[in-house]
Coordinates of C-alpha atoms in Angstrom, one line a residue:
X1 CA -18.5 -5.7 -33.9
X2 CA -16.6 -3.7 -35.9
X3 CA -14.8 -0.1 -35.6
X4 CA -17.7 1.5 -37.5
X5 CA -20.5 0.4 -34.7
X6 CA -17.8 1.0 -31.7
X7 CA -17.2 4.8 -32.8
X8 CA -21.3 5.4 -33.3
X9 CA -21.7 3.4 -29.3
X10 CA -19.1 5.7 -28.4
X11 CA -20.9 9.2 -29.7
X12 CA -24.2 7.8 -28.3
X13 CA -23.5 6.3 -25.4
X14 CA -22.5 7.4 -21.7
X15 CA -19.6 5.4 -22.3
X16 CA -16.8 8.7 -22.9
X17 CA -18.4 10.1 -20.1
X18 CA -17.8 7.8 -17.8
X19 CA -14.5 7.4 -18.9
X20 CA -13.9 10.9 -18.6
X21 CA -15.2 11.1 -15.0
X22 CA -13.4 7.8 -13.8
X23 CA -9.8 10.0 -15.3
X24 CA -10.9 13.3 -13.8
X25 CA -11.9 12.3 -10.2
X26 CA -9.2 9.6 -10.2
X27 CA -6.3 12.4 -10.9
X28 CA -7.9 15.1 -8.9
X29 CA -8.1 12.5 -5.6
X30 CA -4.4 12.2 -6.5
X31 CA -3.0 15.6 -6.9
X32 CA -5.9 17.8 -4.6
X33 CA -5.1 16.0 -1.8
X34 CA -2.4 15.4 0.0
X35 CA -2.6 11.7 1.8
X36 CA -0.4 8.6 2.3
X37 CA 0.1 8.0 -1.5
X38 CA 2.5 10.8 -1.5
X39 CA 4.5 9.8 1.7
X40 CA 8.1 8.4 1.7
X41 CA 8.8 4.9 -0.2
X42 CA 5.4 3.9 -0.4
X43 CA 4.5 7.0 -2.7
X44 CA 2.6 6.0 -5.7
X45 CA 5.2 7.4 -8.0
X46 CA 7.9 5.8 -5.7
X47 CA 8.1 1.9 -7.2
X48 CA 5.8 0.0 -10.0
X49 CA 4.3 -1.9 -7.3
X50 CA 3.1 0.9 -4.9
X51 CA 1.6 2.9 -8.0
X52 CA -0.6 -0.3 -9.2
X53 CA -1.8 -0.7 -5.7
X54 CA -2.6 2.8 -4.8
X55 CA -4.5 3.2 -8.2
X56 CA -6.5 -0.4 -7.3
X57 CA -6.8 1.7 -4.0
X58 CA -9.1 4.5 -5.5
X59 CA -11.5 2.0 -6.8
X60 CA -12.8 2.0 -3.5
X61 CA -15.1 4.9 -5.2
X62 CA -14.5 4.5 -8.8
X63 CA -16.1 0.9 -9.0
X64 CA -19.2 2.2 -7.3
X65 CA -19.1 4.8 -9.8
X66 CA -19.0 2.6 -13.0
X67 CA -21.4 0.7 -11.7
X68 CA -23.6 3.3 -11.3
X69 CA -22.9 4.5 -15.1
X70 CA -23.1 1.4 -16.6
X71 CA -26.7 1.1 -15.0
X72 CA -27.5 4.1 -16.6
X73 CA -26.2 3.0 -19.9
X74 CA -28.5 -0.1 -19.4
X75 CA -31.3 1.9 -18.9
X76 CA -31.0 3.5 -22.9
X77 CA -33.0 1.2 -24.5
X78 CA -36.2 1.7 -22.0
X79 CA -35.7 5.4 -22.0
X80 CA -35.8 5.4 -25.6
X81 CA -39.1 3.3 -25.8
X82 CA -37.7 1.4 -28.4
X83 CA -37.6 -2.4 -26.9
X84 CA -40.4 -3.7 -28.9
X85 CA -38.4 -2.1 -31.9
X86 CA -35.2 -3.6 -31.2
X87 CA -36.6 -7.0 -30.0
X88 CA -38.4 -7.6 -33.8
X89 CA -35.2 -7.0 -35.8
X90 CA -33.2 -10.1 -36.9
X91 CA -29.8 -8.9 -35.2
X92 CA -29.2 -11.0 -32.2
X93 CA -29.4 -9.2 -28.7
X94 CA -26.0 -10.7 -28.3
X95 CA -24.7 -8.1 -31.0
X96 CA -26.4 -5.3 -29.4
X97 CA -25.3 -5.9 -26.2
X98 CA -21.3 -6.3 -27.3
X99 CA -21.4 -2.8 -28.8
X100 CA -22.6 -0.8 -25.9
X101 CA -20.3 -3.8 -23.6
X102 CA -17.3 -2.8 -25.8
X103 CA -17.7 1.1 -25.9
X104 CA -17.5 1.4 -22.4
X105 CA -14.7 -1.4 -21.6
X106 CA -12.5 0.5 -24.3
X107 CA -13.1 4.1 -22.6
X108 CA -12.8 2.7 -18.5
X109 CA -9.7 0.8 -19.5
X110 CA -8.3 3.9 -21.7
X111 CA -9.3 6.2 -18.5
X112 CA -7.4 3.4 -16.2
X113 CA -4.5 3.5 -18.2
X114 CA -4.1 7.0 -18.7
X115 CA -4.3 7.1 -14.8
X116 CA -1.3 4.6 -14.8
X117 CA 1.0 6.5 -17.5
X118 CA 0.4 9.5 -15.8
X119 CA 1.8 7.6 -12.4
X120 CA 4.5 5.6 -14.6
X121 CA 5.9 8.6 -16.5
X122 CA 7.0 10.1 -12.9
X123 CA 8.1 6.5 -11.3
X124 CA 10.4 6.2 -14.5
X125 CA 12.1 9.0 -12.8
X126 CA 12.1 7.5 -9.7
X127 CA 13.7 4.3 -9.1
X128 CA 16.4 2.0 -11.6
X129 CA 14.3 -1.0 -10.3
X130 CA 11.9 -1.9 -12.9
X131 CA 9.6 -5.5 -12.8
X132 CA 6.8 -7.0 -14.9
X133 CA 5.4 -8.3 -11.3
X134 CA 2.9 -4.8 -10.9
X135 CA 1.0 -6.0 -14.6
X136 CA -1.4 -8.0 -13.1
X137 CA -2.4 -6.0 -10.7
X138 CA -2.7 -3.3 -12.6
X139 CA -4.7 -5.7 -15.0
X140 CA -7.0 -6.8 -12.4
X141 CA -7.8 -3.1 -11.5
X142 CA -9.1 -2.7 -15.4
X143 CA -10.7 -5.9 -15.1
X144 CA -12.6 -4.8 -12.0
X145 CA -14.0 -1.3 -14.0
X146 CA -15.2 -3.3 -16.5
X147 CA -16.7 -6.3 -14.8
X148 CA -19.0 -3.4 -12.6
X149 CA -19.9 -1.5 -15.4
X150 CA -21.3 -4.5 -17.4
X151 CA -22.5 -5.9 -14.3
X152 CA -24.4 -2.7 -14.1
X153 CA -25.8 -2.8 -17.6
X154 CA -27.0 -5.6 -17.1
X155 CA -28.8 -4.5 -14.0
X156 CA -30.4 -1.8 -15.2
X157 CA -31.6 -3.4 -18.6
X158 CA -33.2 -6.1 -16.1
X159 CA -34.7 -3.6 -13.3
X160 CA -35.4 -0.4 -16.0
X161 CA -36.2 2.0 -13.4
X162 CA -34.7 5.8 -12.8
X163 CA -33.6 4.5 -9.0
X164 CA -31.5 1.8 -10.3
X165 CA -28.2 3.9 -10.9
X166 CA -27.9 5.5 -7.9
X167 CA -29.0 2.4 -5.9
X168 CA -26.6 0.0 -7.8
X169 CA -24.2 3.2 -7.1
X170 CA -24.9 3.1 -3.4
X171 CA -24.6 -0.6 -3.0
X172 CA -21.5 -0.9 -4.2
X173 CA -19.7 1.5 -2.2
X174 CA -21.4 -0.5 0.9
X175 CA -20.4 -3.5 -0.3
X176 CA -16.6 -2.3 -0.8
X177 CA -16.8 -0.5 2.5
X178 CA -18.5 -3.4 4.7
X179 CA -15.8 -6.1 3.1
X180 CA -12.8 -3.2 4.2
X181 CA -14.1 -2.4 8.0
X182 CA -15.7 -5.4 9.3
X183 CA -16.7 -8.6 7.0
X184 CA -13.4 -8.3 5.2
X185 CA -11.1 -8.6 8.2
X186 CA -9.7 -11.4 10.9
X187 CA -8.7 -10.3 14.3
X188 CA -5.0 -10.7 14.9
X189 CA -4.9 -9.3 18.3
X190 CA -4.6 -13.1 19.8
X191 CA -1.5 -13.5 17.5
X192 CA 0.4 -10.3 18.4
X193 CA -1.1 -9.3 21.9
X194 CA -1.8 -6.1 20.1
X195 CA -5.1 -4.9 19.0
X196 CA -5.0 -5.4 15.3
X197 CA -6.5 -7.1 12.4
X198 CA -5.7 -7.7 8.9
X199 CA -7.7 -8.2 5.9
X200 CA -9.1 -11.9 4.9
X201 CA -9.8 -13.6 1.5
X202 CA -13.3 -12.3 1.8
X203 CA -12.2 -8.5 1.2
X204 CA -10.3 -9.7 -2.1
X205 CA -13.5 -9.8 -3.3
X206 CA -13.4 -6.2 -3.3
X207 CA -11.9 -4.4 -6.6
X208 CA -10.3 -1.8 -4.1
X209 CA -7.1 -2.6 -1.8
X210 CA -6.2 -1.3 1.7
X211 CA -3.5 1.2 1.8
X212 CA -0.2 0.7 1.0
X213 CA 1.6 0.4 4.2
X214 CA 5.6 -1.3 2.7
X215 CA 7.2 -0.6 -0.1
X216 CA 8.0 -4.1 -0.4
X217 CA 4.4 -6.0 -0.4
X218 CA 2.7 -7.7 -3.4
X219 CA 0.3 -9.6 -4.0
X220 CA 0.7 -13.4 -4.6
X221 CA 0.0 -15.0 -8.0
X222 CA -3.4 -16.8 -5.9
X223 CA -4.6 -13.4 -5.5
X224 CA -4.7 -12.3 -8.5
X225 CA -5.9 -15.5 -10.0
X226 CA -8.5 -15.4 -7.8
X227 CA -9.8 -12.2 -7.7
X228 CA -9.8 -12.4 -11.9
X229 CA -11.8 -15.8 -11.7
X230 CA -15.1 -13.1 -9.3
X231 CA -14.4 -10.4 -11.4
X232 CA -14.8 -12.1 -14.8
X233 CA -17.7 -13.8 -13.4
X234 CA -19.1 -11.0 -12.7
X235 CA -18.8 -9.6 -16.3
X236 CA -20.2 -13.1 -17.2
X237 CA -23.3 -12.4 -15.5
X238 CA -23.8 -8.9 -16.0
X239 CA -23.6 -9.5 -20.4
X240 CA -26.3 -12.3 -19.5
X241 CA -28.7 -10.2 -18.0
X242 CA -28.0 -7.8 -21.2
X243 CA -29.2 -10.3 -23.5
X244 CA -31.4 -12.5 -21.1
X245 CA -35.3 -11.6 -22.2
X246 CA -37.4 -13.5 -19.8
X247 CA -37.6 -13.8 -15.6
X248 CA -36.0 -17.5 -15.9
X249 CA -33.2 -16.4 -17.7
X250 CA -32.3 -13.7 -15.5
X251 CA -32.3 -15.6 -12.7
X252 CA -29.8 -18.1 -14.7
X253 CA -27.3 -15.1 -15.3
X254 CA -26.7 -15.1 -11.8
X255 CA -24.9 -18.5 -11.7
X256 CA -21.4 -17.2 -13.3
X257 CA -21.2 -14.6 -10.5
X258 CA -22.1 -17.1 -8.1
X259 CA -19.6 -19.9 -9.3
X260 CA -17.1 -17.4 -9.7
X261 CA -17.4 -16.2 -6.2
X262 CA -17.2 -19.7 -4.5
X263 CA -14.4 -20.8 -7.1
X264 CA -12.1 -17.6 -6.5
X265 CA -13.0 -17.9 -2.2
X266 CA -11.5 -21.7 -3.1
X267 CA -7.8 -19.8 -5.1
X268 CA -7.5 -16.9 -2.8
X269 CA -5.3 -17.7 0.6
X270 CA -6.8 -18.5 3.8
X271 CA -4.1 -17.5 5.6
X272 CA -4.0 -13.1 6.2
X273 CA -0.4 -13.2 6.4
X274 CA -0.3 -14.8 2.3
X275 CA -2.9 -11.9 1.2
X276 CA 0.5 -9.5 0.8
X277 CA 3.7 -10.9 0.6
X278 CA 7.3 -9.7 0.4
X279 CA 8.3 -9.3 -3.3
X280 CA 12.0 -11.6 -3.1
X281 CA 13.0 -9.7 -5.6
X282 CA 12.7 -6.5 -4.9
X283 CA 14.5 -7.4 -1.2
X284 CA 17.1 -9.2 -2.2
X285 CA 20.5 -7.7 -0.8
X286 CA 22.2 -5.6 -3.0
X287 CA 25.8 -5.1 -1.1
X288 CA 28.6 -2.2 -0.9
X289 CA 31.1 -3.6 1.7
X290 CA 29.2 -3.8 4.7
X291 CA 26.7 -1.8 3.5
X292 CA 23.5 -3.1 2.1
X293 CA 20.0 -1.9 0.5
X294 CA 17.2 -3.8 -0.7
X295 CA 17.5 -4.2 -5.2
X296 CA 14.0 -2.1 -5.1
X297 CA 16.2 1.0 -3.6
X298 CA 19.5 0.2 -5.3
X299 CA 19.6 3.9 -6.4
X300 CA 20.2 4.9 -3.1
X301 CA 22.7 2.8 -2.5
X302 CA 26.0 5.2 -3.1
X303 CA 24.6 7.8 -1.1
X304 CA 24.3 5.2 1.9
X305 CA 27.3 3.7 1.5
X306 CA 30.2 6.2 3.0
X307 CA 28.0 7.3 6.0
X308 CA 27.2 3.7 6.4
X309 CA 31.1 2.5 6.9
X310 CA 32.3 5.8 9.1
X311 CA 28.9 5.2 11.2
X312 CA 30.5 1.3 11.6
X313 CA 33.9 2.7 12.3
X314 CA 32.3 5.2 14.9
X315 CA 30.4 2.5 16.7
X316 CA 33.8 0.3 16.6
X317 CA 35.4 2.9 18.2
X318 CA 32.7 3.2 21.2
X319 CA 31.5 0.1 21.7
X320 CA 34.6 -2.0 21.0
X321 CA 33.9 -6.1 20.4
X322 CA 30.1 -5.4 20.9
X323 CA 30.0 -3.0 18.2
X324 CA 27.6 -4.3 15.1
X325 CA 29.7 -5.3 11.8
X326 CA 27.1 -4.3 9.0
X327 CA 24.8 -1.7 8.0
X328 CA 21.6 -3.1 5.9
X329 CA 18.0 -2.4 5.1
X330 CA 15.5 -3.7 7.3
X331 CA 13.0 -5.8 4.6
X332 CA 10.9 -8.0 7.5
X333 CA 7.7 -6.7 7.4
X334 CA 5.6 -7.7 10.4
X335 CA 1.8 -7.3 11.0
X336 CA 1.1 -4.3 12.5
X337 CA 0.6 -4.0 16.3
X338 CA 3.9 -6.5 16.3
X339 CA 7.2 -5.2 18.4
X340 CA 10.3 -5.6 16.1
X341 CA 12.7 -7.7 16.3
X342 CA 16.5 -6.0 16.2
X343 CA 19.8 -7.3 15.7
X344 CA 22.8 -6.7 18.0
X345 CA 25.6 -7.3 15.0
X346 CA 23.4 -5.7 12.2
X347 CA 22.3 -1.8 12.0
X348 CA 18.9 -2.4 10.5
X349 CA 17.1 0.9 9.1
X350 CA 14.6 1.5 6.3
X351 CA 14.4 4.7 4.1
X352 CA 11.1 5.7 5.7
X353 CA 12.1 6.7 8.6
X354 CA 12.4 10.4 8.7
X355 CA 16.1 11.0 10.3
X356 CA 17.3 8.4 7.1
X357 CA 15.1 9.4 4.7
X358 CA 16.8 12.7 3.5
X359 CA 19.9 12.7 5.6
X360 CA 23.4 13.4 4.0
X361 CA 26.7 12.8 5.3
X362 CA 27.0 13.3 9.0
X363 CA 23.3 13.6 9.3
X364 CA 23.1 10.1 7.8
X365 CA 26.1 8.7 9.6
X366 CA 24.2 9.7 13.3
X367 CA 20.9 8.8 12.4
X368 CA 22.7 5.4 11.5
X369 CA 24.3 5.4 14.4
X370 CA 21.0 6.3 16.6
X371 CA 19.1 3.2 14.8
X372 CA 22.4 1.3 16.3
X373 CA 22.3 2.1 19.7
X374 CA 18.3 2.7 20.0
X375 CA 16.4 0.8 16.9
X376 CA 12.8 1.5 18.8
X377 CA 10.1 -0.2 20.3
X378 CA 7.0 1.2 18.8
X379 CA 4.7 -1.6 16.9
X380 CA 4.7 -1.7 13.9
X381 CA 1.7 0.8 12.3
X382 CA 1.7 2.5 15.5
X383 CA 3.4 6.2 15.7
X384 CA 4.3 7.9 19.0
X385 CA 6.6 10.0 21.2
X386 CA 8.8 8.4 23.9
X387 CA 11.4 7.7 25.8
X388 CA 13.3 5.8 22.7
X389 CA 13.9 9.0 21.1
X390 CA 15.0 10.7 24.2
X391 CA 17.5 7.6 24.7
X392 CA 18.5 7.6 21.4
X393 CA 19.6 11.8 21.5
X394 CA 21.9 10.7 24.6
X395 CA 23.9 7.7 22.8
X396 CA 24.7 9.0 19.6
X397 CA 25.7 12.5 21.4
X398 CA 27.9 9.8 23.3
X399 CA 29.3 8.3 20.2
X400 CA 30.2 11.4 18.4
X401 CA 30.9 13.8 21.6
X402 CA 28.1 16.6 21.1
X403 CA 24.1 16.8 22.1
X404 CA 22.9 17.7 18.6
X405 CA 19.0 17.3 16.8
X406 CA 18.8 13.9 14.2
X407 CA 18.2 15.1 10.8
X408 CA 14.4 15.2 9.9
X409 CA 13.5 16.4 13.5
X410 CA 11.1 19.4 13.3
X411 CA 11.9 22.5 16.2
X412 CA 9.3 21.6 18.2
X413 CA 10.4 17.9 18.3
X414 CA 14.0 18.9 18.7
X415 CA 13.5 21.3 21.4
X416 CA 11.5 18.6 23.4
X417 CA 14.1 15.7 23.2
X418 CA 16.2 18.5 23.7
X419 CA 14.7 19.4 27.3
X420 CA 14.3 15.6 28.1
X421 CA 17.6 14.4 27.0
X422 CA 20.4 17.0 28.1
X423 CA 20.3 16.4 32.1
X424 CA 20.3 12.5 31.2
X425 CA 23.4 13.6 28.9
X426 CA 25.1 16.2 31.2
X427 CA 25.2 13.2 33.8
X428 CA 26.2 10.8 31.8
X429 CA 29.5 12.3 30.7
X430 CA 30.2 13.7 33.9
X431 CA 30.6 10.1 35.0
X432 CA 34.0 7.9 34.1
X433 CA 34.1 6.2 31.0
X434 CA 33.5 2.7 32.7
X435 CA 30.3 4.1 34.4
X436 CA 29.6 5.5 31.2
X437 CA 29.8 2.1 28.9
X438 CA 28.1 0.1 31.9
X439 CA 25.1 2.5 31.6
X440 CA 25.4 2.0 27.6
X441 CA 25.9 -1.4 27.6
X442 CA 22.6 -1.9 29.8
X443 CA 20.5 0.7 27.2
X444 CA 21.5 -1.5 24.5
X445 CA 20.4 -4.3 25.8
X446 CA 17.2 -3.4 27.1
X447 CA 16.6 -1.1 23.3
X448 CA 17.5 -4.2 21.4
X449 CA 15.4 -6.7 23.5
X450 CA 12.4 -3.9 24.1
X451 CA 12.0 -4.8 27.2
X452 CA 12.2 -1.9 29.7
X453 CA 13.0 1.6 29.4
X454 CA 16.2 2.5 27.8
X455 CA 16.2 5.8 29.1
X456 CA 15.9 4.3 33.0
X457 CA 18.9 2.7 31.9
X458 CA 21.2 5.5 31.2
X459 CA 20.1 7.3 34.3
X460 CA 21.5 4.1 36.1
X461 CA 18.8 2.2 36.6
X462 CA 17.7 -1.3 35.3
X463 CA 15.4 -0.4 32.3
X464 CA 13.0 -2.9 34.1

């Protein structure tokens, strides 16, 4: 196939089309609305990872969508009523079928990629951590475009009716949905004592990803592998049934999809907790003193550094010998449903959280201190209101001598910790300073272990 027959498939096919819709729809889900991909370090102009998975995250409607077109596409020839023609000229089908194949893999992957520029232009901006370990799944996510629009040539040259797009359409989108909510996932509660679940090797076979829920995650080389191995399969089969003229040899163009299916189920991991991973890399301590961020937010890094030592000296000051010795970035990341883990000698924190996120100078040095003295309880994924926060108001006011709102705290939020935190606080320093660090000492232990109530323990009880 040369340039020549690509341009005249391009003019005459749907193939710029459905390019053009898969770049429209994909940028207007992005900038219309305003969703998770936008949010804090997870953003999909935030790191090189988080934009490949977040754009492999709108094929959860985009695949169906190619699919659908590509069926379309395959339906040219029957509309046109020129089979017979076709089938008695000496050019192989083969040849046929790579020109209308190529015109629409060069304008989905075009559309794909203009998607990612657009995303890589602002994380260039972004973040001083750049990687090459993002390419292939960014590749993959072309891959997958291409694989279901052949596949659905091939379908609709092989089943020529005016219901085929919109039910190869249809299908799809079940088939990504079913593997996301129910087939695609393993009960984890068992594990955690939480109700949770996380997804299994049989959603990989999905183009689209779950949300992006660390900054940190990746997927494993086995991933990739295998979900390349299904989705080139699935190309495999759907050029066969292009060129495949008779009911036996349609049925024989199903066998790639089918090998490649039980081959990739054989690469991908078994194991939930290998389906994303922790990039090393991009966690790997990058130190200022006693002050430490993960390499992927090394930017941020100078900013953190000077709160970070005057919130140690603070907590030196209070605390005395039980004081922690080291500020860092918290890069476990636990299934969710799970209760942290917290260290008593290490301030653990991570940039999402709201009181860190944007916090400058004092700001930053008490909501260091607050993640100190009061890390939290809440599993991980979950999001509530408690008696943490009201806890944590009363030891940092103890710390640095005043009852004032955490940076990132909106009014209403301020004015109810506020209300719940003051008589605990008003009591507190009413009592003598050895009352006072008994009641502290007990809050710490019982916020660092999570297990009791923190703020029972400042009012003098257990925390039980």
């Amino acid at each position: 196939m040369n340039l020549r027959v690509l341009g005249i498939e391009l003019r005459r096919s749907v193939a710029p089309w459905a390019g053009g819709i898969v770049l429209a729809s994909a940028l207007a889900f992005l900038y219309l609305l305003n969703g998770e991909w936008w949010q804090g370090t997870t953003a999909w102009t935030a790191q090189w990872t988080t934009l490949a998975l977040w754009t492999r995250g709108l094929l959860f409607y985009l695949w169906p969508v190619a699919v659908g077109l590509g069926a379309l596409q395959g339906l040219r020839d029957h509309r046109s009523t020129m089979s017979e023609l076709l089938a008695s000229t000496p050019r192989p089908p083969r040849h046929r079928a790579a020109a209308s194949a190529g015109a629409t893999t060069a304008a989905l992957v075009s559309a794909f990629a203009l998607v990612l520029l657009v995303g890589a232009v602002q994380v260039f901006g972004n973040t001083e951590y750049a990687h090459l370990g993002w390419l292939p799944i960014a590749l993959v996510g072309a891959l997958s475009l291409v694989a279901g629009a052949v596949l659905g040539m091939g379908a609709g040259r092989a089943l020529p009716s005016p219901l085929t797009p919109p039910v190869l359409a249809m299908t799809a989108f079940v088939f990504t949905a079913l593997l996301h909510s129910t087939l695609g996932r393993t009960d984890t509660t068992a594990q955690t004592g939480m109700p949770s679940s996380e997804p299994n090797r049989l959603s990989l076979l999905s183009p689209a990803v779950q949300e992006v829920r660390h900054a940190l995650l990746t997927f494993p080389a086995p991933v990739n592998a295998g979900q390349a191995i299904w989705l080139l399969g699935m190309a495999v089969t759907g050029f066969a049934l292009l060129v495949a003229a008779t009911r036996r040899g349609r049925l024989l163009a199903l066998a790639p999809m089918a090998a490649a299916a039980a081959l990739a189920l054989l690469v991908l991991p078994s194991d939930p907790r290998r389906i994303l991973v922790v990039d090393e890399a991009a966690a790997a301590p990058v130190c200022d003193g006693r002050v430490c961020v993960a390499e992927a937010h090394r930017d941020r890094l100078a900013g953190l550094a000077g709160p970070g030592r005057d919130a140690l000296s603070r907590l030196h000051d209070a605390l005395g010998e039980d004081a922690p010795d080291s500020v860092g970035e918290n890069t476990t990341v636990v299934p969710d449903g799970v209760v942290p883990r917290w260290s008593r000698e290490r301030v653990l924190f991570t940039f999402d959280d709201e009181t860190v996120a944007d916090a400058r100078g004092e700001g930053l040095t008490a909501a260091l201190i607050g993640r100190a003295m009061v890390p939290g309880c809440v599993p991980a994924g979950w999001s509530t209101l408690g008696t943490d926060e009201y806890a944590r108001a009363v030891a940092v006011a103890w710390v640095v001598g005043d009852l004032t709102p955490l940076p990132g705290t909106s009014k209403t939020l301020s004015a109810e910790i506020d209300a719940q935190a003051r008589p605990v606080w008003n009591e507190l320093k009413a009592l003598p300073r050895s009352e006072q660090l008994a009641r502290i000492s007990t809050m710490r232990r019982v916020a660092l272990s999570c297990d009791g109530d923190s703020l029972d323990a400042l009012k003098g009880g257990t925390g039980r």
